[in-house]
Short mmCIF file of C-alpha atoms in Angstrom, two decimals:
data_model
loop_
_atom_site.label_atom_id
_atom_site.label_comp_id
_atom_site.label_asym_id
_atom_site.label_seq_id
_atom_site.Cartn_x
_atom_site.Cartn_y
_atom_site.Cartn_z
CA MET A 2 43.17 62.92 -82.03
CA LEU A 3 39.91 60.37 -79.95
CA LEU A 4 41.73 56.82 -79.36
CA HIS A 5 39.45 54.30 -81.02
CA ARG A 6 38.71 50.83 -80.37
CA THR A 7 42.32 48.12 -80.37
CA THR A 8 42.85 45.43 -79.60
CA LEU A 9 45.34 46.51 -77.11
CA PHE A 10 42.68 46.02 -74.37
CA SER A 11 40.24 43.87 -76.09
CA ALA A 12 41.93 40.55 -74.50
CA LEU A 13 41.47 42.80 -70.62
CA PHE A 14 38.07 44.64 -70.92
CA PRO A 15 34.46 43.92 -73.00
CA LEU A 16 32.92 46.30 -74.64
CA PRO A 17 31.05 48.89 -73.78
CA CYS A 18 34.17 49.37 -70.77
CA LEU A 19 36.65 49.13 -74.05
CA ARG A 20 35.49 52.03 -75.38
CA VAL A 21 34.83 53.93 -72.50
CA LEU A 22 38.59 53.27 -71.15
CA ALA A 23 40.14 54.77 -74.89
CA ALA A 24 37.98 57.80 -74.71
CA ILE A 25 38.83 58.44 -70.88
CA ALA A 26 43.12 57.95 -71.79
CA ALA A 27 42.77 60.48 -74.42
CA ALA A 28 40.48 62.49 -72.77
CA ILE A 29 42.59 63.26 -69.28
CA LEU A 30 46.05 60.94 -70.12
CA CYS A 31 44.55 58.86 -67.25
CA ALA A 32 47.71 59.52 -65.37
CA SER A 33 45.56 62.55 -64.34
CA MET A 34 42.73 60.95 -62.00
CA LEU A 35 45.94 59.72 -60.29
CA PRO A 36 47.20 61.19 -57.21
CA GLY A 37 49.48 64.45 -57.31
CA CYS A 38 49.53 64.46 -61.05
CA ALA A 39 47.61 67.77 -62.36
CA PRO A 40 45.15 67.26 -64.94
CA PRO A 41 45.77 68.88 -68.73
CA VAL A 42 43.88 72.15 -68.44
CA ALA A 43 43.81 75.33 -70.86
CA ASP A 44 42.14 78.74 -69.42
CA GLY A 45 39.42 79.27 -67.82
CA SER A 46 37.24 79.29 -70.98
CA GLY A 47 37.84 75.86 -71.91
CA SER A 48 39.75 77.48 -75.69
CA PRO A 49 42.61 74.79 -76.13
CA ALA A 50 45.95 76.51 -76.89
CA LYS A 51 46.94 74.86 -80.08
CA ALA A 52 46.63 75.79 -83.36
CA SER A 53 43.08 74.75 -84.93
CA PRO A 54 43.79 73.01 -88.13
CA THR A 55 42.85 74.45 -91.56
CA VAL A 56 41.06 71.69 -93.86
CA SER A 57 39.49 72.50 -97.44
CA ALA A 58 36.85 70.71 -98.88
CA PRO A 59 35.13 70.51 -102.76
CA ALA A 60 32.32 72.66 -103.94
CA PRO A 61 29.35 70.03 -102.60
CA ARG A 62 28.47 70.74 -106.40
CA GLN A 63 30.54 72.40 -108.83
CA ALA A 64 28.59 75.68 -111.09
CA ASP A 65 27.04 74.34 -114.31
CA PRO A 66 30.18 74.85 -116.93
CA ALA A 67 27.86 76.56 -119.96
CA THR A 68 27.19 79.67 -117.00
CA ALA A 69 29.84 79.60 -114.79
CA GLY A 70 31.83 82.83 -115.12
CA THR A 71 29.28 84.29 -116.98
CA ARG A 72 27.58 86.33 -114.52
CA GLU A 73 29.59 88.38 -112.15
CA ALA A 74 29.67 87.56 -108.54
CA ILE A 75 27.96 90.33 -106.03
CA VAL A 76 30.66 91.02 -103.04
CA ILE A 77 28.96 90.12 -100.01
CA GLU A 78 30.94 92.43 -96.83
CA GLY A 79 29.82 93.62 -93.90
CA ASP A 80 26.56 92.32 -91.47
CA LEU A 81 24.76 90.00 -92.59
CA SER A 82 21.94 91.07 -91.81
CA GLN A 83 21.65 94.24 -93.57
CA VAL A 84 21.72 91.88 -96.71
CA ASP A 85 18.74 91.63 -98.60
CA TRP A 86 19.07 87.94 -99.56
CA ARG A 87 15.66 87.10 -101.62
CA SER A 88 16.20 89.38 -103.89
CA LEU A 89 19.54 88.02 -104.47
CA VAL A 90 17.99 84.52 -105.50
CA GLY A 91 19.65 83.41 -108.47
CA GLN A 92 22.79 85.35 -108.21
CA GLN A 93 25.91 84.60 -108.03
CA VAL A 94 27.81 85.59 -104.69
CA ALA A 95 31.37 86.08 -102.91
CA ILE A 96 31.20 87.04 -99.00
CA SER A 97 33.94 88.88 -98.00
CA GLY A 98 35.72 88.07 -94.99
CA GLU A 99 35.22 85.08 -92.66
CA LEU A 100 31.76 83.60 -91.91
CA VAL A 101 31.51 81.46 -87.67
CA VAL A 102 29.50 78.05 -87.71
CA VAL A 103 26.54 78.94 -85.50
CA ASP A 104 24.20 76.03 -86.26
CA THR A 105 25.08 71.88 -87.97
CA PHE A 106 21.73 70.98 -86.80
CA ASN A 107 21.07 69.37 -90.31
CA LEU A 108 24.95 68.96 -91.33
CA LEU A 109 24.01 65.63 -91.22
CA ARG A 110 20.68 65.20 -92.61
CA TRP A 111 20.39 67.89 -95.52
CA GLY A 112 24.04 69.33 -95.79
CA GLU A 113 23.58 72.41 -94.31
CA VAL A 114 25.22 74.58 -91.91
CA LYS A 115 24.52 78.14 -90.47
CA VAL A 116 27.02 80.61 -90.62
CA ALA A 117 27.10 84.07 -89.15
CA ARG A 118 30.39 86.72 -88.93
CA GLU A 119 30.24 85.98 -84.68
CA ARG A 120 28.36 83.58 -82.34
CA LEU A 121 25.34 84.90 -81.74
CA PHE A 122 23.63 84.82 -78.17
CA ILE A 123 20.05 84.39 -77.09
CA PRO A 124 18.83 87.97 -76.47
CA THR A 125 18.35 87.86 -72.37
CA GLU A 126 21.82 86.70 -71.80
CA HIS A 127 23.00 89.98 -71.86
CA ILE A 128 20.21 92.20 -72.25
CA ASP A 129 18.06 92.52 -69.25
CA PRO A 130 13.56 92.67 -70.14
CA ASN A 131 14.00 94.81 -67.45
CA ASP A 132 16.51 96.83 -66.73
CA ALA A 133 18.42 98.33 -69.35
CA ASP A 134 22.10 98.26 -67.07
CA SER A 135 22.70 94.58 -66.48
CA SER A 136 23.49 94.48 -63.26
CA ASP A 137 19.93 95.60 -61.69
CA THR A 138 18.44 92.80 -60.51
CA THR A 139 14.26 94.31 -61.48
CA SER A 140 12.46 90.84 -62.64
CA THR A 141 8.60 92.50 -63.13
CA GLY A 142 8.53 95.56 -65.61
CA GLY A 143 9.47 94.58 -69.22
CA SER A 144 10.35 98.04 -69.47
CA ASN A 145 14.01 97.04 -71.97
CA VAL A 146 12.05 94.13 -74.03
CA ALA A 147 12.56 96.69 -76.84
CA GLU A 148 16.23 95.70 -76.51
CA VAL A 149 15.68 92.06 -76.04
CA THR A 150 12.72 92.20 -79.37
CA ALA A 151 15.91 93.83 -81.16
CA ALA A 152 18.72 91.80 -80.89
CA GLN A 153 16.15 88.74 -81.81
CA LYS A 154 15.62 90.45 -84.53
CA ARG A 155 19.49 90.92 -85.98
CA ASN A 156 20.06 87.66 -84.78
CA THR A 157 17.36 86.27 -86.64
CA ALA A 158 18.58 88.07 -90.34
CA ALA A 159 22.33 88.04 -89.24
CA THR A 160 22.78 84.43 -90.60
CA LEU A 161 22.89 82.50 -94.10
CA ILE A 162 23.10 78.54 -95.21
CA ILE A 163 25.84 77.27 -97.19
CA ASP A 164 23.69 73.88 -98.23
CA ASP A 165 25.82 71.29 -100.71
CA GLY A 166 22.91 71.72 -103.40
CA PHE A 167 21.66 68.15 -103.53
CA GLU A 168 18.08 67.12 -102.33
CA ASP A 169 18.91 63.59 -100.65
CA GLN A 170 19.17 62.98 -97.15
CA ASN A 171 21.19 61.54 -94.72
CA THR A 172 24.21 61.40 -97.08
CA PHE A 173 27.59 60.00 -94.70
CA PRO A 174 30.41 61.25 -95.01
CA PRO A 175 28.55 64.77 -95.46
CA ARG A 176 29.77 66.05 -99.29
CA MET A 177 31.28 69.58 -97.17
CA PHE A 178 33.08 67.22 -94.53
CA PRO A 179 33.90 64.10 -96.99
CA GLU A 180 37.15 63.12 -94.22
CA LEU A 181 34.38 63.59 -90.97
CA GLY A 182 34.65 60.06 -89.22
CA THR A 183 38.20 58.90 -90.54
CA GLY A 184 40.75 61.56 -90.76
CA LEU A 185 38.44 64.62 -89.26
CA ASP A 186 36.88 64.12 -85.53
CA THR A 187 34.31 66.06 -85.14
CA VAL A 188 32.61 70.14 -87.11
CA ARG A 189 32.04 72.16 -83.91
CA LEU A 190 30.17 75.72 -84.01
CA GLY A 191 32.81 78.45 -83.74
CA SER A 192 34.42 76.87 -86.79
CA VAL A 193 35.53 79.46 -89.52
CA VAL A 194 35.00 79.64 -92.98
CA GLN A 195 36.26 82.36 -95.87
CA GLY A 196 36.15 81.90 -99.54
CA VAL A 197 32.65 81.44 -99.84
CA SER A 198 31.02 82.17 -103.02
CA GLY A 199 28.02 80.13 -105.14
CA GLU A 200 25.06 80.83 -105.68
CA ILE A 201 21.05 82.06 -103.47
CA GLN A 202 18.66 79.38 -104.27
CA THR A 203 15.29 78.44 -102.33
CA ARG A 204 15.19 75.62 -100.27
CA GLY A 205 11.38 75.49 -98.87
CA ASN A 206 10.88 78.06 -97.06
CA SER A 207 15.22 79.09 -96.63
CA LEU A 208 16.94 80.99 -98.67
CA VAL A 209 20.43 78.90 -98.72
CA LEU A 210 23.85 79.73 -100.18
CA VAL A 211 25.07 76.24 -103.23
CA PRO A 212 29.26 77.30 -103.36
CA ASN A 213 29.98 77.13 -106.49
CA THR A 214 34.07 77.04 -105.29
CA PRO A 215 36.17 74.73 -103.10
CA LEU A 216 35.45 76.31 -99.27
CA THR A 217 38.20 76.58 -96.76
CA TRP A 218 37.53 75.60 -93.22
CA THR A 219 39.15 76.29 -90.01
CA LEU A 220 38.10 73.96 -87.58
CA ALA A 221 37.42 74.81 -83.88
CA GLU A 222 38.86 72.40 -82.01
CA ARG A 223 37.46 70.11 -78.88
CA PRO A 224 38.51 72.33 -74.88
CA GLN A 225 40.41 70.49 -72.87
CA ARG A 226 39.11 70.81 -68.92
CA PRO A 227 38.93 73.94 -67.69
CA SER A 228 41.20 75.37 -65.09
CA LEU A 229 39.64 75.90 -61.75
CA GLY A 230 43.02 77.45 -60.04
CA GLU A 231 43.55 75.38 -56.78
CA PRO A 232 40.42 73.78 -54.97
CA ALA A 233 39.74 71.62 -52.09
CA VAL A 234 37.43 70.35 -54.46
CA SER A 235 35.82 70.48 -57.12
CA VAL A 236 31.59 70.46 -58.12
CA ALA A 237 29.81 69.76 -61.42
CA CYS A 238 26.32 70.72 -62.54
CA PHE A 239 25.44 68.17 -65.20
CA ASN A 240 22.21 67.80 -67.01
CA VAL A 241 22.70 63.95 -68.15
CA LEU A 242 19.92 64.58 -71.22
CA ASN A 243 16.79 62.29 -69.84
CA TYR A 244 19.38 59.00 -68.36
CA PHE A 245 16.41 56.49 -67.59
CA SER A 246 17.33 53.06 -66.78
CA SER A 247 13.83 51.66 -68.06
CA ILE A 248 14.20 51.62 -72.04
CA ASP A 249 12.11 53.54 -73.60
CA ASP A 250 9.16 50.51 -76.16
CA GLY A 251 6.65 53.80 -76.80
CA ARG A 252 4.27 52.67 -74.21
CA ASN A 253 5.74 53.10 -71.16
CA ASP A 254 6.31 57.19 -71.08
CA ALA A 255 10.22 56.36 -70.89
CA ARG A 256 12.32 58.88 -72.27
CA GLY A 257 15.80 58.40 -73.32
CA ALA A 258 17.57 54.99 -74.74
CA ASP A 259 15.11 53.24 -77.05
CA SER A 260 17.25 49.90 -76.35
CA GLU A 261 19.91 48.29 -74.41
CA ALA A 262 22.87 48.74 -76.88
CA GLU A 263 21.59 52.43 -77.11
CA ARG A 264 21.65 52.77 -73.21
CA GLU A 265 25.04 51.20 -73.43
CA ARG A 266 25.95 53.42 -75.02
CA GLN A 267 24.54 56.75 -73.39
CA GLU A 268 25.66 55.47 -69.73
CA ALA A 269 29.29 55.02 -71.88
CA LYS A 270 29.57 58.53 -72.65
CA LEU A 271 28.13 60.31 -69.40
CA THR A 272 30.67 58.19 -67.74
CA ALA A 273 33.28 59.14 -69.53
CA ALA A 274 32.07 62.87 -68.98
CA ILE A 275 31.59 62.74 -65.05
CA LEU A 276 35.29 61.12 -64.36
CA ALA A 277 37.24 63.07 -67.12
CA MET A 278 35.71 66.22 -65.25
CA GLN A 279 37.26 64.91 -62.15
CA ALA A 280 34.90 66.44 -59.71
CA ASP A 281 33.89 65.66 -56.33
CA VAL A 282 30.68 66.30 -56.50
CA ILE A 283 28.57 66.33 -59.22
CA GLY A 284 24.46 67.45 -59.02
CA LEU A 285 22.84 66.47 -61.66
CA MET A 286 19.39 66.67 -63.66
CA GLU A 287 16.44 64.47 -66.27
CA LEU A 288 18.32 61.29 -64.25
CA GLU A 289 14.78 58.99 -64.42
CA ASN A 290 12.60 59.45 -60.71
CA ASN A 291 14.03 55.74 -59.52
CA LEU A 292 17.15 54.44 -57.64
CA ASP A 293 18.21 52.01 -60.20
CA ALA A 294 18.70 55.04 -63.22
CA GLU A 295 21.35 56.64 -60.82
CA ALA A 296 22.69 53.47 -59.16
CA ARG A 297 23.84 52.05 -62.82
CA LEU A 298 26.03 55.20 -63.71
CA VAL A 299 27.40 54.88 -60.28
CA ALA A 300 28.59 51.69 -60.88
CA SER A 301 29.38 51.97 -64.21
CA LEU A 302 31.29 55.10 -62.33
CA ASN A 303 33.76 53.23 -60.30
CA ARG A 304 33.94 49.98 -62.88
CA THR A 305 35.36 52.01 -64.81
CA LEU A 306 37.77 53.98 -62.67
CA GLY A 307 38.73 50.47 -61.27
CA ALA A 308 39.41 49.56 -64.51
CA LEU A 309 41.38 52.70 -65.31
CA LEU A 310 43.18 52.34 -61.84
CA GLY A 311 43.24 49.15 -60.49
CA GLY A 312 42.27 47.38 -57.59
CA GLY A 313 41.47 49.34 -54.72
CA HIS A 314 39.06 52.09 -56.87
CA GLU A 315 35.90 50.18 -57.22
CA GLU A 316 34.25 52.06 -54.72
CA ARG A 317 35.28 55.81 -54.85
CA PHE A 318 31.47 56.93 -56.39
CA ALA A 319 28.19 56.99 -54.17
CA ALA A 320 24.93 58.15 -54.57
CA CYS A 321 23.12 60.53 -52.04
CA GLY A 322 20.15 59.19 -53.62
CA LEU A 323 16.41 60.19 -52.07
CA PRO A 324 14.86 60.92 -48.81
CA ALA A 325 12.18 59.57 -47.22
CA GLY A 326 8.92 60.88 -48.00
CA PHE A 327 10.21 62.42 -51.52
CA ARG A 328 7.83 60.71 -53.97
CA SER A 329 4.97 63.17 -51.76
CA ALA A 330 6.78 66.34 -52.41
CA PRO A 331 5.82 69.19 -54.82
CA GLY A 332 7.64 68.40 -57.73
CA GLY A 333 9.04 65.10 -56.38
CA SER A 334 6.43 62.76 -58.66
CA ASP A 335 8.07 64.01 -62.11
CA ALA A 336 9.25 61.07 -64.48
CA ILE A 337 12.27 63.06 -64.32
CA ARG A 338 14.47 64.12 -61.35
CA VAL A 339 17.62 65.51 -60.10
CA GLY A 340 20.37 63.73 -58.16
CA ILE A 341 23.90 63.85 -56.68
CA ILE A 342 26.17 61.78 -56.71
CA TYR A 343 30.19 61.65 -54.59
CA ARG A 344 33.41 60.76 -54.47
CA SER A 345 33.75 59.12 -50.60
CA ASP A 346 37.08 59.63 -51.05
CA ARG A 347 37.01 62.78 -51.46
CA VAL A 348 34.28 64.30 -49.05
CA SER A 349 31.68 62.99 -46.81
CA THR A 350 28.14 63.82 -46.49
CA VAL A 351 26.55 65.23 -43.42
CA GLY A 352 23.83 64.14 -42.88
CA ASP A 353 21.14 62.80 -45.19
CA VAL A 354 19.99 63.83 -48.17
CA GLU A 355 17.00 66.25 -48.03
CA VAL A 356 13.85 67.36 -50.19
CA ILE A 357 13.08 71.50 -50.13
CA VAL A 358 9.45 71.34 -49.91
CA ASP A 359 7.71 73.97 -51.74
CA GLU A 360 4.58 74.35 -53.69
CA ALA A 361 6.39 76.67 -55.88
CA PHE A 362 8.29 73.33 -56.81
CA ARG A 363 5.13 72.07 -57.49
CA GLU A 364 5.85 72.64 -61.82
CA ALA A 365 9.24 71.51 -61.52
CA ARG A 366 11.08 68.89 -60.54
CA ALA A 367 11.78 68.91 -56.29
CA PRO A 368 15.69 70.36 -55.08
CA LEU A 369 17.89 67.83 -53.26
CA VAL A 370 19.85 69.73 -50.85
CA GLN A 371 23.03 68.01 -49.28
CA ALA A 372 25.84 68.75 -47.45
CA PHE A 373 29.42 67.96 -46.88
CA THR A 374 32.52 67.78 -45.46
CA MET A 375 36.25 68.00 -47.16
CA ALA A 376 39.15 65.51 -46.54
CA GLU A 377 41.61 68.49 -45.15
CA SER A 378 39.06 70.13 -43.68
CA GLU A 379 36.14 69.68 -41.45
CA GLN A 380 34.31 72.93 -42.63
CA PRO A 381 31.17 71.62 -44.31
CA PHE A 382 29.39 73.45 -47.87
CA THR A 383 25.89 72.84 -48.74
CA VAL A 384 25.15 71.55 -52.39
CA VAL A 385 21.57 73.07 -53.81
CA VAL A 386 20.72 70.96 -56.59
CA ASN A 387 17.54 72.28 -59.05
CA HIS A 388 15.40 72.21 -62.42
CA TRP A 389 13.40 74.64 -62.77
CA LYS A 390 10.32 74.18 -65.10
CA SER A 391 11.17 74.73 -68.93
CA LYS A 392 10.16 77.47 -71.07
CA GLY A 393 7.30 74.83 -73.51
CA GLY A 394 3.99 74.27 -73.21
CA ALA A 395 3.07 77.18 -73.44
CA ASP A 396 -0.79 76.19 -75.23
CA GLU A 397 -1.47 74.70 -71.36
CA ALA A 398 0.11 77.58 -69.33
CA ASP A 399 -1.86 79.76 -67.16
CA ALA A 400 -2.47 83.79 -68.01
CA ASP A 401 0.24 84.23 -65.02
CA ASN A 402 3.20 81.58 -67.54
CA LYS A 403 1.79 83.06 -70.95
CA ASP A 404 4.66 83.89 -73.04
CA ARG A 405 4.54 87.55 -73.06
CA GLY A 406 6.84 88.21 -75.92
CA ASP A 407 9.97 89.63 -73.29
CA GLY A 408 12.29 87.24 -74.90
CA GLN A 409 12.00 84.33 -71.80
CA GLY A 410 9.52 81.96 -73.26
CA ALA A 411 6.58 80.68 -71.21
CA TYR A 412 6.46 79.92 -66.95
CA ASN A 413 8.94 82.48 -66.42
CA ALA A 414 6.66 83.35 -63.51
CA THR A 415 6.47 79.95 -61.74
CA ARG A 416 10.45 80.11 -62.76
CA ARG A 417 10.89 83.31 -60.44
CA ASP A 418 8.24 81.90 -57.70
CA GLN A 419 10.92 78.93 -57.75
CA ALA A 420 14.28 81.24 -57.71
CA ALA A 421 12.20 82.67 -54.59
CA ALA A 422 12.00 79.15 -52.80
CA ILE A 423 15.26 78.62 -53.44
CA CYS A 424 16.12 82.17 -51.63
CA ARG A 425 13.77 81.27 -48.65
CA TYR A 426 15.01 78.19 -48.08
CA VAL A 427 18.84 79.55 -48.18
CA ASP A 428 17.39 82.50 -45.73
CA ALA A 429 16.16 80.36 -43.00
CA VAL A 430 19.65 77.94 -43.16
CA GLN A 431 21.01 80.99 -42.70
CA LYS A 432 19.02 82.15 -39.87
CA ARG A 433 20.92 79.05 -38.00
CA GLU A 434 24.08 79.71 -39.56
CA ALA A 435 25.17 83.23 -41.07
CA ASP A 436 28.66 82.23 -42.51
CA ALA A 437 26.80 78.81 -43.76
CA ARG A 438 28.55 78.28 -47.68
CA ILE A 439 25.60 76.89 -49.90
CA LEU A 440 26.36 76.65 -53.60
CA VAL A 441 23.23 76.72 -55.83
CA ILE A 442 23.71 74.51 -59.24
CA GLY A 443 21.31 73.21 -61.34
CA ASP A 444 19.43 73.88 -65.03
CA PHE A 445 17.66 76.39 -64.24
CA ASN A 446 15.79 77.23 -68.04
CA ALA A 447 16.35 80.44 -67.11
CA TYR A 448 19.20 82.60 -68.75
CA SER A 449 21.68 84.90 -67.17
CA GLN A 450 19.48 88.15 -67.40
CA GLU A 451 16.28 86.60 -66.97
CA ASP A 452 13.69 87.52 -63.74
CA PRO A 453 14.04 84.33 -62.01
CA LEU A 454 18.40 84.70 -62.18
CA ASP A 455 17.35 88.49 -60.97
CA THR A 456 15.43 87.37 -57.96
CA LEU A 457 18.39 84.63 -57.44
CA ARG A 458 20.52 88.12 -57.30
CA ALA A 459 17.94 90.36 -54.97
CA GLY A 460 18.06 88.26 -52.92
CA GLY A 461 21.40 87.80 -51.67
CA LEU A 462 22.82 85.22 -53.56
CA VAL A 463 26.19 85.10 -55.68
CA ASP A 464 26.09 85.23 -59.81
CA LEU A 465 29.60 83.55 -59.28
CA ARG A 466 30.07 83.67 -63.28
CA GLU A 467 29.79 87.32 -62.57
CA ARG A 468 31.93 87.14 -59.45
CA GLN A 469 34.76 84.37 -60.34
CA GLY A 470 34.15 83.84 -63.82
CA GLY A 471 35.01 86.87 -65.73
CA ILE A 472 31.25 87.70 -67.32
CA ASP A 473 30.49 91.69 -67.06
CA PRO A 474 26.81 91.61 -67.38
CA GLY A 475 25.88 93.24 -70.62
CA THR A 476 28.91 92.97 -71.92
CA THR A 477 30.44 89.90 -71.86
CA ALA A 478 28.53 85.92 -72.31
CA ASP A 479 28.83 82.09 -71.45
CA TYR A 480 26.91 79.75 -72.66
CA SER A 481 25.56 76.26 -71.46
CA TYR A 482 23.51 75.57 -74.79
CA VAL A 483 23.14 76.07 -78.02
CA TYR A 484 19.21 76.95 -79.27
CA TYR A 485 18.73 77.84 -82.91
CA GLY A 486 22.24 78.65 -83.97
CA GLN A 487 21.87 80.64 -80.17
CA CYS A 488 23.96 80.50 -77.02
CA GLY A 489 23.00 81.01 -73.52
CA SER A 490 23.37 80.05 -70.23
CA LEU A 491 20.71 77.57 -68.33
CA ASP A 492 22.82 75.83 -65.98
CA HIS A 493 23.82 78.53 -63.34
CA ALA A 494 26.04 78.11 -60.16
CA PHE A 495 25.31 81.00 -57.33
CA GLY A 496 26.41 80.76 -54.04
CA THR A 497 25.96 82.89 -50.06
CA GLU A 498 28.86 84.98 -49.48
CA SER A 499 30.58 82.71 -47.63
CA MET A 500 30.65 80.08 -50.50
CA ALA A 501 31.16 83.03 -52.90
CA ALA A 502 34.51 84.19 -51.04
CA ASP A 503 35.91 80.25 -51.04
CA VAL A 504 35.20 79.79 -55.18
CA THR A 505 38.72 79.20 -56.88
CA GLY A 506 36.77 79.37 -60.45
CA ILE A 507 34.25 78.25 -62.32
CA ALA A 508 34.17 77.65 -65.99
CA THR A 509 31.16 75.63 -68.63
CA TRP A 510 33.44 72.87 -70.05
CA HIS A 511 32.30 73.40 -74.09
CA ILE A 512 32.07 69.26 -74.37
CA ASN A 513 28.31 68.95 -75.75
CA ALA A 514 26.60 72.26 -77.23
CA ASP A 515 29.16 72.54 -80.00
CA GLU A 516 29.33 69.58 -81.18
CA LEU A 517 27.56 67.53 -84.03
CA ARG A 518 24.01 65.91 -82.50
CA GLY A 519 25.91 62.79 -84.43
CA PHE A 520 27.96 62.24 -81.86
CA ASP A 521 25.02 60.98 -79.60
CA TYR A 522 24.23 57.83 -78.38
CA ASN A 523 21.15 57.62 -79.71
CA GLN A 524 21.13 54.50 -83.49
CA GLU A 525 18.29 56.30 -85.27
CA TYR A 526 20.49 57.64 -88.34
CA ASN A 527 23.50 58.47 -86.28
CA PRO A 528 26.57 57.37 -88.57
CA GLU A 529 28.11 54.18 -86.38
CA PRO A 530 31.81 55.70 -87.71
CA LEU A 531 30.73 59.03 -85.23
CA TYR A 532 29.97 56.84 -82.61
CA GLU A 533 32.88 56.96 -79.50
CA ALA A 534 32.56 56.35 -75.79
CA SER A 535 34.08 59.92 -75.21
CA PRO A 536 32.60 62.43 -73.50
CA TYR A 537 31.87 64.77 -76.62
CA ARG A 538 27.85 65.26 -77.59
CA SER A 539 27.04 62.88 -73.99
CA SER A 540 24.47 65.60 -73.82
CA ASP A 541 23.01 68.66 -75.19
CA HIS A 542 24.25 70.56 -71.71
CA ASP A 543 27.64 71.50 -71.15
CA PRO A 544 28.46 70.90 -67.37
CA VAL A 545 29.29 73.58 -65.18
CA LEU A 546 32.59 73.26 -63.18
CA ILE A 547 33.06 75.33 -60.28
CA GLY A 548 36.76 75.21 -58.03
CA ILE A 549 35.55 75.53 -54.08
CA ALA A 550 38.73 75.97 -51.57
CA LYS A 551 39.23 74.73 -47.98
#
């Protein structure tokens, strides 16, 4: 249960600092930040140890008493993708077994949740478009696209929308979860519902099931910070979803917060999330391309950490900033950029931050590079932070970058070139220092079996999720993002062999992708009772955490 605002600290700390303190204290038990105190952890998956709560809610709209019970329900068993739902419009159905919540995007607006028999994954998260054997690293050809297409067809047919049966919008609390915002903290993806029965109806172009009996939900718990083994330091990769110091006024091309209040809310949630990660080096994506946004975030982190731990802790976080000539580098003039911040009491920088200058990043964000040493060791490690070209904007793509229907979206060729550029950079470093410990992290905008990642693998970099995270290509998958009810990893960590040998653990902490979007910082339509300055829904991407030994 999250701590709510109290009067206990109100005389000591103003809002939003009070909100941050309460939320962080709940998320990491405060004392776990102190030297010698271990944080609360779960297993490598970030799954909680305690049982999930079960709640029952009344049917949002009861069946018409004149017809209730007069029609025998059609029992639906097994694979939902095999059901001809359109033929059942107007019929009563009863679905046996459990259904898993895969999408809550429209819960707060339309009173809808999307369910399936199991969590669904983007096909290219575990199916390689080029290789039947997902462990192969071919990055061209498309000989296995038919498998990708078939998997997407199954995913599309495998879902069902449960609707509350009403036409109104933005009703809070939602009828399916009347205690949300009071006695109920959250409704996460992965929650389970059973005893689903009702009528199949049409809603616009969609088919929905309107329940006629109470629903029993087993709600997924928020996971604790995952274990990384026993690292000397830890690194985080975190897309902060357009954190801008500039306020979006509708005319200045700023993104993110469109008021001072929203910026404070966003900043408070990002602060809570980064502190709860307990990382010593944090690679950030989607900072405003200036120095002010990074400086504001560092100041918030130091201010909040100092308030939590007392005097002498106010300057622990520092920013690497930007190198000279950054704006003139390919990708250096984009509206957003990557950044690197770090705990100056835990690691020290070696030299100045650098930018990778390569034409491959003309349509992306220029990567930043910083070397560090640990407090306990003089052996350096280098972090390369990336944010590659997105899959959107297909209409503007040239012939090589059009969406080819292979599951990889638009600009796949550009992302593949960006992966090759990273390999060239790493090769150049290794020619000078064969055993260089290099960690390549970021939002690659590519799922795990897509061409850009195979390019990295073929170039000699180690996929740390596969090596250390227990991920078996083609059979198991992780995720850092959810797109229309399908999970996948856009955020990755690769390393040289020397780095991979010293990785103690890697895990994605699912604090964002599974949460309701109504928990984010935005004030338009988001119910005020849902806002907390907590790590949850601080972004739309989950952070990836990596532990490194001495």
